[in-house]
Short mmCIF file of C-alpha atoms in Angstrom, two decimals:
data_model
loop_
_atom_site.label_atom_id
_atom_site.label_comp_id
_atom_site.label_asym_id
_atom_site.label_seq_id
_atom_site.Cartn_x
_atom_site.Cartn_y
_atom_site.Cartn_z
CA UNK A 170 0.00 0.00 0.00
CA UNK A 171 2.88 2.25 0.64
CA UNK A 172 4.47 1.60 -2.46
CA UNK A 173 1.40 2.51 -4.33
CA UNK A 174 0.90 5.89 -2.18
CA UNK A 175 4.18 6.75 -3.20
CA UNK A 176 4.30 5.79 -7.19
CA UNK A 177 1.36 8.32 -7.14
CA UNK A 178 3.38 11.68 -5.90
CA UNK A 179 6.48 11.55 -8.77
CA UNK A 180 10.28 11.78 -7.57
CA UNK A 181 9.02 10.00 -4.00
CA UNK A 182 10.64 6.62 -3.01
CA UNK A 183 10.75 4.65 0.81
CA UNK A 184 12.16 1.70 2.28
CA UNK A 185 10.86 -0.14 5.48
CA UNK A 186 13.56 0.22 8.36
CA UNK A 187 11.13 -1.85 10.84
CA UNK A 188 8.49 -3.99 11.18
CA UNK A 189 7.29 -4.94 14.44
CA UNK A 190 3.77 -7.58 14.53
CA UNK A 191 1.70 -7.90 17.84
CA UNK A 192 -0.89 -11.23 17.54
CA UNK A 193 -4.10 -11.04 19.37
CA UNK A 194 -5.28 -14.70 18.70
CA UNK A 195 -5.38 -17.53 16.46
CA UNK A 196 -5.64 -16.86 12.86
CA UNK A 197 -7.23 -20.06 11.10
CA UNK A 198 -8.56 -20.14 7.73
CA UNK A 199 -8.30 -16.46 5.19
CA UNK A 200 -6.42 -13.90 6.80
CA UNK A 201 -7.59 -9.79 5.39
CA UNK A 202 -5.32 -6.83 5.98
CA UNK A 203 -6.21 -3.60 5.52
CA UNK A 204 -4.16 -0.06 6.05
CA UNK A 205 -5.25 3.38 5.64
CA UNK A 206 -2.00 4.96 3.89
CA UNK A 207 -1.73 8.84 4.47
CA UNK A 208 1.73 10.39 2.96
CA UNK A 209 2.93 13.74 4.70
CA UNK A 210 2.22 16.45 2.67
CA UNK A 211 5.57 18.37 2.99
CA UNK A 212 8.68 17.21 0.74
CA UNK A 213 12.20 15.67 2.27
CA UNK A 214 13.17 13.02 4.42
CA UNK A 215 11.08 11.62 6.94
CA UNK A 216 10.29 8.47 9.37
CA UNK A 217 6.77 7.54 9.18
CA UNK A 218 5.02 4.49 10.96
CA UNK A 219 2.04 3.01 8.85
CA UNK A 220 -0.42 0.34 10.63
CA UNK A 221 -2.28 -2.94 8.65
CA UNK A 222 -4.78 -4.51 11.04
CA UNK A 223 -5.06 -8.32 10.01
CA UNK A 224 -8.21 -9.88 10.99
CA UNK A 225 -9.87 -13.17 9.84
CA UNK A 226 -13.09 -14.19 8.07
CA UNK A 227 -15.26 -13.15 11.14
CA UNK A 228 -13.66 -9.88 11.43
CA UNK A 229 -12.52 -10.64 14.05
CA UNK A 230 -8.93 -8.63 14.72
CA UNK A 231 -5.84 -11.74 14.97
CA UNK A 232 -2.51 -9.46 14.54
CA UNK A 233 -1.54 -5.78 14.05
CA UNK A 234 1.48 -4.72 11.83
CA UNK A 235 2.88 -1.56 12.39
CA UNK A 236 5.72 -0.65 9.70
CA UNK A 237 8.62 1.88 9.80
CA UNK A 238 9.47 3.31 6.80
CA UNK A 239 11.99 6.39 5.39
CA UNK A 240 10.35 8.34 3.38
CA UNK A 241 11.94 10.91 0.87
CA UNK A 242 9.22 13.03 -0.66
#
């Protein structure tokens, strides 16, 4: 998703410096994650944390990913 924000705005690039996953419960069966990917609207270097909740076919929330990634915009 990040990747896609950023082919959007031309001249930006990133690369993920962390990742860091926190489970909440079994995850059996299809797995869904979703993210809601906001760039900052100023230009230059920056350290920005994006989050993708995971949750499974009930909806049920099973993980939470929380990304680092260097942005230069």
């Amino acid at each position: 998703a990040v990747i896609s924000a950023l082919e959007e705005r031309k001249g930006s690039r990133g690369i993920p410096v962390e990742i860091k996953i926190q489970f909440f419960a079994k995850a059996r069966g299809k797995i869904y994650a979703t993210s809601e990917i906001v760039l900052p609207t100023n230009s230059g270097k920056s350290r920005e944390n994006f989050v993708s909740t995971l949750t499974n076919e009930k909806g049920e929330k099973v993980a939470e990913c929380t990304c680092t990634w260097e942005l230069n915009l």
